[in-house]
Each structure stands twice: as C-alpha cells, then as structure tokens.
Tab-separated table of C-alpha atoms in Angstrom:
chain	number	residue	atom	x	y	z
W	1	UNK	CA	100.579	20.972	55.622
W	2	UNK	CA	100.980	23.248	52.674
W	3	UNK	CA	104.115	23.023	50.566
W	4	UNK	CA	106.603	25.835	50.462
W	5	UNK	CA	107.415	27.384	47.090
W	6	UNK	CA	110.325	29.761	46.694
W	7	UNK	CA	109.682	32.327	43.976
W	8	UNK	CA	112.844	33.960	42.601
W	9	UNK	CA	111.708	36.936	40.522
W	10	UNK	CA	112.708	40.579	40.314
W	11	UNK	CA	109.683	42.073	38.545
W	12	UNK	CA	107.231	43.433	41.133
W	13	UNK	CA	104.160	42.965	38.967
W	14	UNK	CA	105.023	39.423	38.035
W	15	UNK	CA	105.601	38.682	41.727
W	16	UNK	CA	102.098	39.933	42.493
W	17	UNK	CA	100.610	37.828	39.706
W	18	UNK	CA	102.416	34.604	40.544
W	19	UNK	CA	101.913	35.034	44.271
W	20	UNK	CA	98.167	35.546	43.792
W	21	UNK	CA	98.099	32.495	41.607
W	22	UNK	CA	99.906	30.330	44.182
W	23	UNK	CA	97.984	31.716	47.166
W	24	UNK	CA	94.742	30.755	45.468
W	25	UNK	CA	95.607	27.066	45.581
W	26	UNK	CA	97.111	27.127	49.025
W	27	UNK	CA	100.876	27.091	48.569
W	28	UNK	CA	103.091	28.761	51.114
W	29	UNK	CA	105.052	31.330	49.067
W	30	UNK	CA	108.474	32.797	49.875
W	31	UNK	CA	109.799	35.541	47.620
W	32	UNK	CA	113.352	36.642	46.887
W	33	UNK	CA	114.301	39.196	44.262
W	34	UNK	CA	117.860	38.354	43.246
W	35	UNK	CA	120.048	35.327	42.660
W	36	UNK	CA	122.279	35.828	45.646
W	37	UNK	CA	119.332	36.050	48.015
W	38	UNK	CA	117.910	32.928	46.348
W	39	UNK	CA	121.009	30.897	47.196
W	40	UNK	CA	120.987	32.167	50.790
W	41	UNK	CA	117.332	31.531	51.393
W	42	UNK	CA	117.325	27.959	50.077
W	43	UNK	CA	119.501	26.922	53.034
W	44	UNK	CA	117.301	28.875	55.427
W	45	UNK	CA	113.817	28.122	54.128
W	46	UNK	CA	114.201	24.583	52.735
W	47	UNK	CA	111.573	25.089	50.023
W	48	UNK	CA	109.781	22.098	48.482
W	49	UNK	CA	110.048	23.653	45.049
W	50	UNK	CA	111.672	26.671	43.382
W	51	UNK	CA	110.216	28.880	40.658
W	52	UNK	CA	113.222	30.556	39.071
W	53	UNK	CA	113.481	33.502	36.694
W	54	UNK	CA	116.663	33.555	34.606
W	55	UNK	CA	117.389	37.265	34.253
W	56	UNK	CA	118.136	38.233	37.829
W	57	UNK	CA	120.268	40.863	39.550
W	58	UNK	CA	123.566	39.906	41.224
W	59	UNK	CA	123.669	36.193	40.358
W	60	UNK	CA	121.797	35.162	37.237
W	61	UNK	CA	119.320	32.298	37.129
W	62	UNK	CA	121.592	29.905	35.236
W	63	UNK	CA	124.201	30.289	37.958
W	64	UNK	CA	121.617	29.746	40.702
W	65	UNK	CA	120.409	26.639	38.891
W	66	UNK	CA	123.923	25.254	38.504
W	67	UNK	CA	124.871	25.929	42.125
W	68	UNK	CA	121.749	24.321	43.549
W	69	UNK	CA	121.817	21.298	41.265
W	70	UNK	CA	125.541	20.711	41.849
W	71	UNK	CA	125.136	20.604	45.619
W	72	UNK	CA	124.097	17.319	47.160
W	73	UNK	CA	121.763	18.898	49.775
W	74	UNK	CA	119.816	20.994	47.291
W	75	UNK	CA	120.010	18.919	44.124
W	76	UNK	CA	116.729	17.125	44.826
W	77	UNK	CA	114.601	20.291	45.066
W	78	UNK	CA	112.549	20.591	41.869
W	79	UNK	CA	113.377	23.798	40.006
W	80	UNK	CA	110.937	25.178	37.478
W	81	UNK	CA	112.312	27.922	35.302
W	82	UNK	CA	109.826	30.734	34.598
W	83	UNK	CA	111.325	33.002	32.002
W	84	UNK	CA	110.864	35.403	29.138
W	85	UNK	CA	113.786	33.723	27.382
W	86	UNK	CA	112.037	31.667	24.764
W	87	UNK	CA	115.019	30.662	22.632
W	88	UNK	CA	115.680	26.987	22.264
W	89	UNK	CA	119.351	27.449	23.296
W	90	UNK	CA	118.305	28.897	26.646
W	91	UNK	CA	115.860	26.076	27.280
W	92	UNK	CA	118.500	23.513	26.385
W	93	UNK	CA	121.094	25.182	28.598
W	94	UNK	CA	118.723	25.268	31.578
W	95	UNK	CA	117.713	21.629	31.088
W	96	UNK	CA	121.374	20.628	30.784
W	97	UNK	CA	122.067	22.362	34.092
W	98	UNK	CA	119.382	20.222	35.688
W	99	UNK	CA	116.184	22.288	35.526
W	100	UNK	CA	113.138	20.077	36.114
W	101	UNK	CA	110.843	22.108	33.914
W	102	UNK	CA	111.002	25.182	31.703
W	103	UNK	CA	108.022	27.492	31.307
W	104	UNK	CA	108.042	30.433	28.967
W	105	UNK	CA	106.299	33.672	29.875
W	106	UNK	CA	103.495	34.451	29.460
W	107	UNK	CA	101.706	31.447	30.922
W	108	UNK	CA	98.235	30.858	32.334
W	109	UNK	CA	97.534	30.048	35.998
W	110	UNK	CA	96.191	26.628	35.010
W	111	UNK	CA	99.451	25.744	33.269
W	112	UNK	CA	101.440	26.701	36.350
W	113	UNK	CA	99.082	24.777	38.659
W	114	UNK	CA	99.318	21.688	36.455
W	115	UNK	CA	103.102	21.754	36.452
W	116	UNK	CA	103.320	22.348	40.206
W	117	UNK	CA	100.922	19.514	40.859
W	118	UNK	CA	103.238	17.184	38.978
W	119	UNK	CA	106.008	17.892	41.485
W	120	UNK	CA	103.962	18.495	44.616
W	121	UNK	CA	101.051	16.081	44.291
W	122	UNK	CA	99.976	16.120	47.920
W	123	UNK	CA	99.708	19.811	48.661
X	1	UNK	CA	121.965	69.675	-32.363
X	2	UNK	CA	125.597	69.437	-31.552
X	3	UNK	CA	126.734	66.757	-29.123
X	4	UNK	CA	129.023	68.152	-26.514
X	5	UNK	CA	132.307	66.338	-26.228
X	6	UNK	CA	133.801	65.313	-22.926
X	7	UNK	CA	136.633	67.643	-22.017
X	8	UNK	CA	140.025	66.028	-22.454
X	9	UNK	CA	140.770	64.931	-18.857
X	10	UNK	CA	137.304	63.366	-18.504
X	11	UNK	CA	137.233	60.227	-20.579
X	12	UNK	CA	135.601	56.855	-19.885
X	13	UNK	CA	138.670	55.769	-17.978
X	14	UNK	CA	138.144	58.650	-15.562
X	15	UNK	CA	134.492	57.726	-15.187
X	16	UNK	CA	135.287	54.094	-14.367
X	17	UNK	CA	138.017	55.178	-12.010
X	18	UNK	CA	135.788	57.405	-9.950
X	19	UNK	CA	132.961	54.903	-9.517
X	20	UNK	CA	131.929	54.274	-5.945
X	21	UNK	CA	132.323	50.514	-6.372
X	22	UNK	CA	135.581	48.600	-6.514
X	23	UNK	CA	135.938	47.475	-10.128
X	24	UNK	CA	138.463	45.025	-11.557
X	25	UNK	CA	139.081	43.766	-15.058
X	26	UNK	CA	140.592	40.291	-15.077
X	27	UNK	CA	141.731	38.092	-17.932
X	28	UNK	CA	140.515	34.533	-18.415
X	29	UNK	CA	143.132	33.338	-15.940
X	30	UNK	CA	141.669	35.618	-13.271
X	31	UNK	CA	144.693	37.879	-13.240
X	32	UNK	CA	144.086	41.565	-12.706
X	33	UNK	CA	144.612	43.681	-15.803
X	34	UNK	CA	142.960	46.885	-14.667
X	35	UNK	CA	141.350	48.252	-11.523
X	36	UNK	CA	139.776	51.508	-10.471
X	37	UNK	CA	140.694	53.880	-7.678
X	38	UNK	CA	138.184	52.476	-5.210
X	39	UNK	CA	139.635	48.986	-5.681
X	40	UNK	CA	143.159	50.339	-5.156
X	41	UNK	CA	142.150	52.094	-1.984
X	42	UNK	CA	140.115	49.375	-0.461
X	43	UNK	CA	142.487	46.530	-1.138
X	44	UNK	CA	145.634	48.555	-0.418
X	45	UNK	CA	147.198	48.122	-3.773
X	46	UNK	CA	148.174	50.144	-6.799
X	47	UNK	CA	147.801	49.688	-10.503
X	48	UNK	CA	151.435	48.561	-10.779
X	49	UNK	CA	151.332	46.175	-7.845
X	50	UNK	CA	148.094	44.572	-8.971
X	51	UNK	CA	149.200	43.789	-12.493
X	52	UNK	CA	149.070	40.073	-13.267
X	53	UNK	CA	148.055	39.138	-9.742
X	54	UNK	CA	145.271	36.627	-9.180
X	55	UNK	CA	142.185	38.553	-8.079
X	56	UNK	CA	141.234	36.078	-5.348
X	57	UNK	CA	144.692	36.418	-3.816
X	58	UNK	CA	144.848	40.169	-4.230
X	59	UNK	CA	141.492	40.731	-2.542
X	60	UNK	CA	141.679	37.722	-0.210
X	61	UNK	CA	138.162	36.819	-1.369
X	62	UNK	CA	138.621	33.131	-2.159
X	63	UNK	CA	135.008	32.856	-3.178
X	64	UNK	CA	135.764	34.879	-6.326
X	65	UNK	CA	137.559	31.943	-7.864
X	66	UNK	CA	134.497	29.718	-7.882
X	67	UNK	CA	132.182	32.482	-9.002
X	68	UNK	CA	134.509	33.477	-11.857
X	69	UNK	CA	134.772	29.849	-12.932
X	70	UNK	CA	130.972	29.702	-13.168
X	71	UNK	CA	130.866	32.851	-15.263
X	72	UNK	CA	133.657	31.627	-17.584
X	73	UNK	CA	131.992	28.271	-17.990
X	74	UNK	CA	128.535	29.610	-18.737
X	75	UNK	CA	129.747	32.793	-20.470
X	76	UNK	CA	126.879	34.717	-18.907
X	77	UNK	CA	126.798	37.295	-16.092
X	78	UNK	CA	126.892	35.915	-12.549
X	79	UNK	CA	123.497	34.539	-11.615
X	80	UNK	CA	123.083	33.655	-7.990
X	81	UNK	CA	121.137	34.658	-4.917
X	82	UNK	CA	121.960	37.674	-2.838
X	83	UNK	CA	123.403	35.468	-0.102
X	84	UNK	CA	125.636	33.607	-2.502
X	85	UNK	CA	126.877	36.828	-4.043
X	86	UNK	CA	127.684	38.559	-0.746
X	87	UNK	CA	130.970	38.352	0.976
X	88	UNK	CA	132.360	39.466	4.304
X	89	UNK	CA	135.737	41.150	4.143
X	90	UNK	CA	137.872	42.091	7.095
X	91	UNK	CA	140.040	45.136	6.786
X	92	UNK	CA	141.818	46.997	9.604
X	93	UNK	CA	139.624	45.195	12.124
X	94	UNK	CA	136.478	46.428	10.412
X	95	UNK	CA	134.067	44.123	8.678
X	96	UNK	CA	132.642	45.021	5.321
X	97	UNK	CA	130.040	43.320	3.220
X	98	UNK	CA	130.221	43.363	-0.522
X	99	UNK	CA	127.828	42.318	-3.182
X	100	UNK	CA	129.634	40.738	-6.073
X	101	UNK	CA	128.686	41.262	-9.703
X	102	UNK	CA	130.634	39.578	-12.502
X	103	UNK	CA	130.159	40.123	-16.209
X	104	UNK	CA	132.066	38.227	-18.887
X	105	UNK	CA	134.089	40.337	-21.345
X	106	UNK	CA	134.426	39.179	-24.940
X	107	UNK	CA	137.002	40.127	-27.516
X	108	UNK	CA	136.484	39.309	-31.190
X	109	UNK	CA	133.681	36.957	-30.279
X	110	UNK	CA	135.740	34.992	-27.816
X	111	UNK	CA	135.694	35.038	-24.038
X	112	UNK	CA	138.542	37.222	-22.929
X	113	UNK	CA	138.021	37.831	-19.222
X	114	UNK	CA	135.561	39.433	-16.841
X	115	UNK	CA	134.603	42.633	-15.132
X	116	UNK	CA	134.292	42.174	-11.379
X	117	UNK	CA	132.374	44.764	-9.437
X	118	UNK	CA	132.211	44.867	-5.650
X	119	UNK	CA	129.518	47.050	-4.112
X	120	UNK	CA	129.801	47.971	-0.466
X	121	UNK	CA	126.570	46.811	1.215
X	122	UNK	CA	127.871	47.016	4.788
X	123	UNK	CA	125.319	49.608	5.796
X	124	UNK	CA	122.519	47.496	4.372
X	125	UNK	CA	123.742	44.503	6.346
X	126	UNK	CA	123.896	46.562	9.520
X	127	UNK	CA	120.340	47.772	9.048
X	128	UNK	CA	119.141	44.197	8.535
X	129	UNK	CA	120.924	43.111	11.678
X	130	UNK	CA	119.516	46.008	13.695
X	131	UNK	CA	116.036	45.151	12.515
X	132	UNK	CA	116.370	41.475	13.345
X	133	UNK	CA	117.818	42.238	16.780
X	134	UNK	CA	115.110	44.794	17.407
X	135	UNK	CA	112.356	42.329	16.602
X	136	UNK	CA	113.966	39.809	18.918
X	137	UNK	CA	114.328	42.287	21.771
X	138	UNK	CA	110.817	43.619	21.415
X	139	UNK	CA	109.227	40.197	21.399
X	140	UNK	CA	111.294	39.301	24.409
X	141	UNK	CA	110.473	42.438	26.371
X	142	UNK	CA	106.737	41.948	25.807
X	143	UNK	CA	106.682	38.614	27.585
X	144	UNK	CA	107.140	39.863	31.123
X	145	UNK	CA	104.329	42.437	31.230
X	146	UNK	CA	102.091	39.996	29.373
X	147	UNK	CA	102.634	37.490	32.172
X	148	UNK	CA	101.163	39.842	34.750
X	149	UNK	CA	98.213	40.626	32.520
X	150	UNK	CA	97.508	37.030	31.519
X	151	UNK	CA	97.726	35.654	35.045
X	152	UNK	CA	95.639	38.502	36.475
X	153	UNK	CA	92.937	38.292	33.844
X	154	UNK	CA	92.583	34.532	34.172
X	155	UNK	CA	92.305	34.726	37.954
X	156	UNK	CA	89.687	37.476	37.730
X	157	UNK	CA	87.777	35.619	35.024
X	158	UNK	CA	87.575	32.480	37.097
X	159	UNK	CA	86.114	34.552	39.927
X	160	UNK	CA	89.021	33.654	42.202
X	161	UNK	CA	89.450	37.256	43.259
X	162	UNK	CA	85.813	38.039	43.878
X	163	UNK	CA	82.528	38.275	42.032
X	164	UNK	CA	82.136	39.900	38.659
X	165	UNK	CA	79.213	41.493	36.926
X	166	UNK	CA	78.204	39.783	33.653
X	167	UNK	CA	79.546	42.795	31.755
X	168	UNK	CA	82.779	42.617	33.739
X	169	UNK	CA	83.169	38.979	32.755
X	170	UNK	CA	82.552	39.827	29.123
X	171	UNK	CA	85.211	42.524	29.175
X	172	UNK	CA	87.691	40.192	30.834
X	173	UNK	CA	86.999	37.505	28.240
X	174	UNK	CA	87.833	40.019	25.542
X	175	UNK	CA	91.039	41.047	27.322
X	176	UNK	CA	91.969	37.389	27.735
X	177	UNK	CA	91.420	36.707	24.032
X	178	UNK	CA	93.557	39.687	23.068
X	179	UNK	CA	96.294	38.546	25.457
X	180	UNK	CA	96.329	35.239	23.598
X	181	UNK	CA	96.540	37.116	20.347
X	182	UNK	CA	99.502	39.157	21.578
X	183	UNK	CA	101.220	35.998	22.784
X	184	UNK	CA	100.831	34.373	19.376
X	185	UNK	CA	102.112	37.504	17.713
X	186	UNK	CA	105.207	37.488	19.901
X	187	UNK	CA	105.829	33.837	19.060
X	188	UNK	CA	105.543	34.671	15.372
X	189	UNK	CA	107.915	37.613	15.626
X	190	UNK	CA	110.448	35.437	17.391
X	191	UNK	CA	110.116	32.711	14.823
X	192	UNK	CA	110.680	35.270	12.110
X	193	UNK	CA	113.771	36.765	13.708
X	194	UNK	CA	115.124	33.251	14.186
X	195	UNK	CA	114.592	32.501	10.531
X	196	UNK	CA	116.167	35.792	9.486
X	197	UNK	CA	119.221	35.341	11.637
X	198	UNK	CA	119.633	31.952	9.991
X	199	UNK	CA	119.875	30.079	13.241
X	200	UNK	CA	117.002	27.678	12.865
X	201	UNK	CA	117.350	24.283	11.360
X	202	UNK	CA	114.673	22.387	9.627
X	203	UNK	CA	115.040	18.768	10.660
X	204	UNK	CA	113.508	16.910	7.774
X	205	UNK	CA	112.332	13.578	9.114
X	206	UNK	CA	109.964	11.021	7.629
X	207	UNK	CA	106.619	12.486	8.605
X	208	UNK	CA	103.286	10.745	8.363
X	209	UNK	CA	100.964	12.951	6.352
X	210	UNK	CA	97.805	11.905	8.131
X	211	UNK	CA	99.387	12.720	11.532
X	212	UNK	CA	100.529	16.068	10.214
X	213	UNK	CA	97.068	17.001	8.917
X	214	UNK	CA	95.277	15.806	12.056
X	215	UNK	CA	97.647	17.672	14.347
X	216	UNK	CA	97.163	20.884	12.378
X	217	UNK	CA	93.397	20.671	11.944
X	218	UNK	CA	92.160	19.170	15.214
X	219	UNK	CA	92.777	22.191	17.478
X	220	UNK	CA	90.916	24.428	15.016
X	221	UNK	CA	87.840	22.256	14.514
X	222	UNK	CA	86.012	23.446	17.629
X	223	UNK	CA	86.465	27.072	16.682
X	224	UNK	CA	85.356	26.306	13.124
X	225	UNK	CA	82.209	24.602	14.394
X	226	UNK	CA	81.424	27.628	16.525
X	227	UNK	CA	81.731	29.798	13.423
X	228	UNK	CA	79.517	27.418	11.441
X	229	UNK	CA	82.318	26.433	9.087
X	230	UNK	CA	82.804	22.850	7.978
X	231	UNK	CA	86.396	21.603	7.817
X	232	UNK	CA	86.871	18.647	5.469
X	233	UNK	CA	90.071	16.640	5.129
X	234	UNK	CA	90.582	14.803	1.887
X	235	UNK	CA	93.543	12.404	1.930
X	236	UNK	CA	93.944	9.406	-0.327
X	237	UNK	CA	94.981	6.271	1.566
X	238	UNK	CA	98.602	5.155	1.625
X	239	UNK	CA	100.408	8.390	1.015
X	240	UNK	CA	104.178	8.105	1.433
X	241	UNK	CA	105.788	10.043	4.297
X	242	UNK	CA	107.124	13.506	3.500
X	243	UNK	CA	110.553	14.822	4.431
X	244	UNK	CA	109.440	17.487	6.873
X	245	UNK	CA	110.038	19.032	10.239
X	246	UNK	CA	106.882	17.914	12.035
X	247	UNK	CA	106.265	20.941	14.273
X	248	UNK	CA	107.101	23.488	11.608
X	249	UNK	CA	105.008	21.826	8.933
X	250	UNK	CA	102.060	21.531	11.341
X	251	UNK	CA	102.514	25.223	11.998
X	252	UNK	CA	102.322	26.042	8.274
X	253	UNK	CA	99.180	24.011	7.688
X	254	UNK	CA	97.459	25.256	10.866
X	255	UNK	CA	98.301	28.813	9.891
X	256	UNK	CA	96.707	28.395	6.454
X	257	UNK	CA	93.560	26.827	7.933
X	258	UNK	CA	93.405	29.572	10.576
X	259	UNK	CA	93.665	32.200	7.842
X	260	UNK	CA	90.919	30.520	5.852
X	261	UNK	CA	88.672	30.598	8.910
X	262	UNK	CA	89.126	34.337	9.208
X	263	UNK	CA	87.924	34.902	5.670
X	264	UNK	CA	85.121	32.353	5.486
X	265	UNK	CA	81.512	33.044	6.434
X	266	UNK	CA	79.216	30.828	8.427
X	267	UNK	CA	77.949	28.004	6.235
X	268	UNK	CA	81.223	27.936	4.308
X	269	UNK	CA	83.625	25.067	3.845
X	270	UNK	CA	87.375	24.656	4.240
X	271	UNK	CA	88.912	21.667	2.510
X	272	UNK	CA	92.375	20.378	3.367
X	273	UNK	CA	93.548	18.188	0.522
X	274	UNK	CA	96.741	16.224	-0.065
X	275	UNK	CA	97.741	14.759	-3.415
X	276	UNK	CA	100.891	13.083	-4.645
X	277	UNK	CA	102.517	13.992	-7.922
X	278	UNK	CA	105.777	12.205	-8.555
X	279	UNK	CA	108.212	12.844	-5.745
X	280	UNK	CA	106.201	15.671	-4.253
X	281	UNK	CA	103.103	15.946	-2.124
X	282	UNK	CA	100.764	18.872	-2.725
X	283	UNK	CA	98.973	20.179	0.360
X	284	UNK	CA	96.134	22.565	-0.336
X	285	UNK	CA	93.761	24.545	1.839
X	286	UNK	CA	90.688	25.667	-0.067
X	287	UNK	CA	88.079	27.981	1.354
X	288	UNK	CA	84.768	29.374	0.155
X	289	UNK	CA	85.611	32.825	1.508
X	290	UNK	CA	85.772	36.253	-0.014
X	291	UNK	CA	88.837	35.643	-2.184
X	292	UNK	CA	91.914	37.791	-2.669
X	293	UNK	CA	92.039	40.421	-5.425
X	294	UNK	CA	94.639	39.753	-8.128
X	295	UNK	CA	96.661	42.843	-7.269
X	296	UNK	CA	97.230	41.609	-3.723
X	297	UNK	CA	98.088	38.027	-4.530
X	298	UNK	CA	101.810	38.461	-5.093
X	299	UNK	CA	102.173	40.708	-2.047
X	300	UNK	CA	100.699	38.495	0.630
X	301	UNK	CA	103.823	36.413	1.190
X	302	UNK	CA	105.855	39.488	2.057
X	303	UNK	CA	106.529	40.406	5.643
X	304	UNK	CA	104.203	42.784	7.452
X	305	UNK	CA	101.750	42.828	4.580
X	306	UNK	CA	98.130	42.403	5.424
X	307	UNK	CA	95.405	42.485	2.873
X	308	UNK	CA	92.404	44.289	4.163
X	309	UNK	CA	89.214	42.972	2.749
X	310	UNK	CA	85.524	43.108	3.382
X	311	UNK	CA	85.390	39.405	4.029
X	312	UNK	CA	87.780	39.663	6.917
X	313	UNK	CA	86.309	38.728	10.248
X	314	UNK	CA	87.555	39.301	13.749
X	315	UNK	CA	91.078	40.101	14.674
X	316	UNK	CA	94.084	38.766	12.913
X	317	UNK	CA	97.812	39.014	13.160
X	318	UNK	CA	100.115	41.539	11.596
X	319	UNK	CA	100.834	39.821	8.337
X	320	UNK	CA	103.691	37.588	9.371
X	321	UNK	CA	102.056	34.193	9.120
X	322	UNK	CA	102.379	33.735	5.377
X	323	UNK	CA	105.908	35.169	5.283
X	324	UNK	CA	106.989	32.633	7.888
X	325	UNK	CA	105.070	29.856	6.143
X	326	UNK	CA	106.908	30.663	2.940
X	327	UNK	CA	110.306	30.622	4.680
X	328	UNK	CA	109.533	27.269	6.274
X	329	UNK	CA	108.223	25.667	3.072
X	330	UNK	CA	111.204	26.920	1.069
X	331	UNK	CA	113.628	25.636	3.704
X	332	UNK	CA	112.138	22.199	3.021
X	333	UNK	CA	112.820	22.647	-0.664
X	334	UNK	CA	109.142	23.155	-1.380
X	335	UNK	CA	107.022	25.879	-2.927
X	336	UNK	CA	103.940	27.778	-1.830
X	337	UNK	CA	101.448	29.740	-3.886
X	338	UNK	CA	97.897	31.024	-3.946
X	339	UNK	CA	95.018	30.716	-6.389
X	340	UNK	CA	92.094	32.955	-5.696
X	341	UNK	CA	89.113	34.576	-7.250
X	342	UNK	CA	87.157	37.349	-5.582
X	343	UNK	CA	83.790	36.075	-4.434
X	344	UNK	CA	84.622	32.436	-5.074
X	345	UNK	CA	87.290	31.618	-2.537
X	346	UNK	CA	90.989	30.999	-2.112
X	347	UNK	CA	93.254	27.991	-2.346
X	348	UNK	CA	96.727	27.994	-0.828
X	349	UNK	CA	98.954	25.169	-1.987
X	350	UNK	CA	102.394	24.119	-0.819
X	351	UNK	CA	104.604	21.202	-1.662
X	352	UNK	CA	106.841	18.987	0.408
X	353	UNK	CA	109.214	16.402	-0.992
X	354	UNK	CA	108.466	12.722	-0.435
X	355	UNK	CA	110.897	11.304	2.114
X	356	UNK	CA	113.825	9.590	0.363
X	357	UNK	CA	116.649	9.262	2.829
X	358	UNK	CA	118.564	11.348	5.277
X	359	UNK	CA	117.713	14.919	4.529
X	360	UNK	CA	118.404	17.855	6.742
X	361	UNK	CA	118.124	21.376	5.504
X	362	UNK	CA	119.483	24.570	6.905
X	363	UNK	CA	118.050	27.923	6.078
X	364	UNK	CA	120.453	30.235	4.291
X	365	UNK	CA	122.784	31.885	6.736
X	366	UNK	CA	122.354	35.637	6.561
X	367	UNK	CA	125.793	36.194	8.012
X	368	UNK	CA	127.535	33.985	5.535
X	369	UNK	CA	131.279	33.948	5.699
X	370	UNK	CA	132.987	34.514	2.434
X	371	UNK	CA	136.572	35.075	1.359
C-alpha cells in the first residue's frame, strides 16, 4: 500500500515538479495550496508525511508546523520543510518548532527520494 | 599678476561656517570652542550655548570621547577603519550616519585641541543597505523557479518521463550543469549578503588541518582527473590545529582549488601546501595555469570582478568567490594574497592562526551603533 504524502505548496510549477517526482516512485500525493487548507486536510487525509513550504497564503508554514507539532494526534507525522528560505535563522526556527527535516530549494529528485525513504522506508 | 582679495564679508570664518559638514573646534579638554553653522543646525545648538560644553555631551555621540583621547595621545589625525569612524545618530526620529574625522590642532608647538568634522554619510549607508537587501531578495527569489527546472531536468535526464534522443540527453546534461552553476551562484550571493550585513559569525574552533584539506580537495579530485590535472597535497606531519570555522575554511580552500582547475590545462598540476611559521599556518594553492597579469592582481579580491583571460576554461562564477574568501580569511584574523606570473602559474596563499584557546570572531557589524 503506497504511503500518502501531503504536499503544501502554493507555486503551481513547483507542485508539478514535486508531484512528478513523487509519482515516479509510487507515493500517493495530496496537494493543498495554503496553510489553512493544510491544517484542515491533515485531519481529513491522515497523511504519512508532510512536505511543507514556509511562505504560504493565509497561514504561514511556521504556524502550520507549530500547530501540527503541538497537537498530540498530529505530532508524530514527519514534516519535511521544503523552502526557498535558506537563512540559518529560518532553519533553526523550523527545527525548534519540531520540523523533522529542512530542505532548501532547489533540490534534486534523488535528494528528496533519499530523505523520504528515511521516514517512509516501506513504501 | 595681482591676487584678488576676498571681499570683506567673505573671510575664512565664513568659508568654514558654510561647509556642508558639521565642524567643531574643541580644546584639549574636549570642550567646544567654535562650531560652524551646520553643527549648530544639526545638533540644535548655538555658538553661545555650545561654549565650553563637552563635545560628546553636546552631540550625544559618546564615541567621540574615546576617539579624541586616541588623537590627543598619539597627536596624529584619527586613524581607524570606516566602521570604527562611523556613528549612528538619532534626531527627530530620523537616523543619520556620520563619518568622523579628527585632526589635532597645535599652538606654539604644543597640542592645543582638535578639529572634529562630521560628514553625513546617511545616503551612502542607505545605498549599501539597499544593495545588500537586493542581493538577498534576488538570491531568494531565484530558488523557487530553479526548483522546477532542476527537478524537471533531472527527471527527464534519467528517462523517467520517456525516451530521449542522444542529442536531447546531451542538451539536458548541459542544462543540468548550468542549473548547478546557478545554484552555487545563489549560495555565494547569499553568503556575501550575510557577510555584508554583519550577521554571520565565524566560530573559530580547533580544526585539524589534514581534515580541512581532505574535505576541501576530495570532492574536486574526480573532476580534476577528468580534466587531466593532478592534484597534490603536501602537508608536513604533526601540524598543530588552526583556529578556524571548519565549513567556512573548507569553502575557502575548495574555492581556490576550483579556481585553479578552471585556469589549468590538461597535464597541469595543482599543489595544495601547508606550512607553519610561528603562530600561523600558511595554506597555498599553486597551479601551473595561465597566470594572472600584474595589473589584475590587486583587483581580483574585489566583488564582482572577474579577470578574463585566455587560459580560462569552461564556465565560472561572477567574481564573488575570492571576495568572499577574503572576507572569511580576514574574519579569522588571517591574510590572503596572490603571487602570479603570466605563463608560469598562480599561487594563492592565506594564513590562519594556530589554535591557542577560546577564540570566536565576529565580522565587523555594518550597522554599528555609535553614540
């Protein structure tokens, strides 16, 4: 049974790229385009892992991260931040809020696959 | 020829008064004796009110006290870096930046006081800030589109989205390589804007020299072999550790070796050498490349300067590598320089201090708070 990955990203082209990349290795991909929708869909979709952009409409990625990691039911879901924010302060802030991994854009498909495999070994 | 005389109302006093800088004359106790119109206006005072007042108190620039003490002690004009001589002044909720110049004044051969000149460099500061912010924003904004391109190209290259013609694969390889180049460039720009905004710290820790050299050279060896260039490391045994930020110093060395590879032909040699002299270690990267003409040698450490040369191969950066390398080396309290002769090759050398104790260095803060 393929694992479900929730991609939270508002850039259409990046969505296409990441989705293609995940489809290729057989993940089941759900996509939401803002932070609010991300919080709603986690309760609905029960993803096995979340790929989270930080600059998002409505509720920003840091807030999404904090909310999910603070809540008992969702705190165990691995969250991998995928962001253009490459400053050390942002990385530190995300890790402090409980992010499981922090990947800076741009990245290569292999890097993403390797990281995902670490969290979802039996896809 | 007859010298024309200044008309009566225009004497030297009038000239000094109408200067665009704020000028003060203080005695050896730092009390204001004279000031010009600009000084009166800017610091909300008048000639009468300022008389006998301490200049640091009058201007609320506490830094002046220390700087004046230095000048009085050494009896020479103020000698310090731009950062040290700048000060931020708040007035009516506006921030101004001044550059401070101080010259000692002598009377009958004895130190009498000093002339203090404050030049408004606010605009200059603003421009610097705009530039730094711009670089940061641009490098940031490039990352998102590059993600789509990088991911797409890699997937296509691997044939995961269908078959490719050999020519198609070749073109995609080239696009992929240029994506990598753009990514590196963005990283460099970010590093530079970090350094310029004074927010990065160099954590000087005891660093094993052999680890440092290996980490810098290893990733480049395969590429060097492909180009037919031999990379030799020459390290005497038992070198003491240096006080260096591991990642940043690896970056400097790797950057110098990478540069050397771009200017060295097949069959050439690049030698990475480390030597100790007293409390410093000298790291050098010597190549057998085309060399750098004398007239370019002092320019290459400046930002955005790239020396075009016949020996240059392939695609490079935009001339930021050496500027960043210099900033990093200097933040460690080291030096970097180049020796080169056209046709014979180039040697870049930098120094790091031997580790002594707990050192931690911060780059000069561009937004230094004064007064």
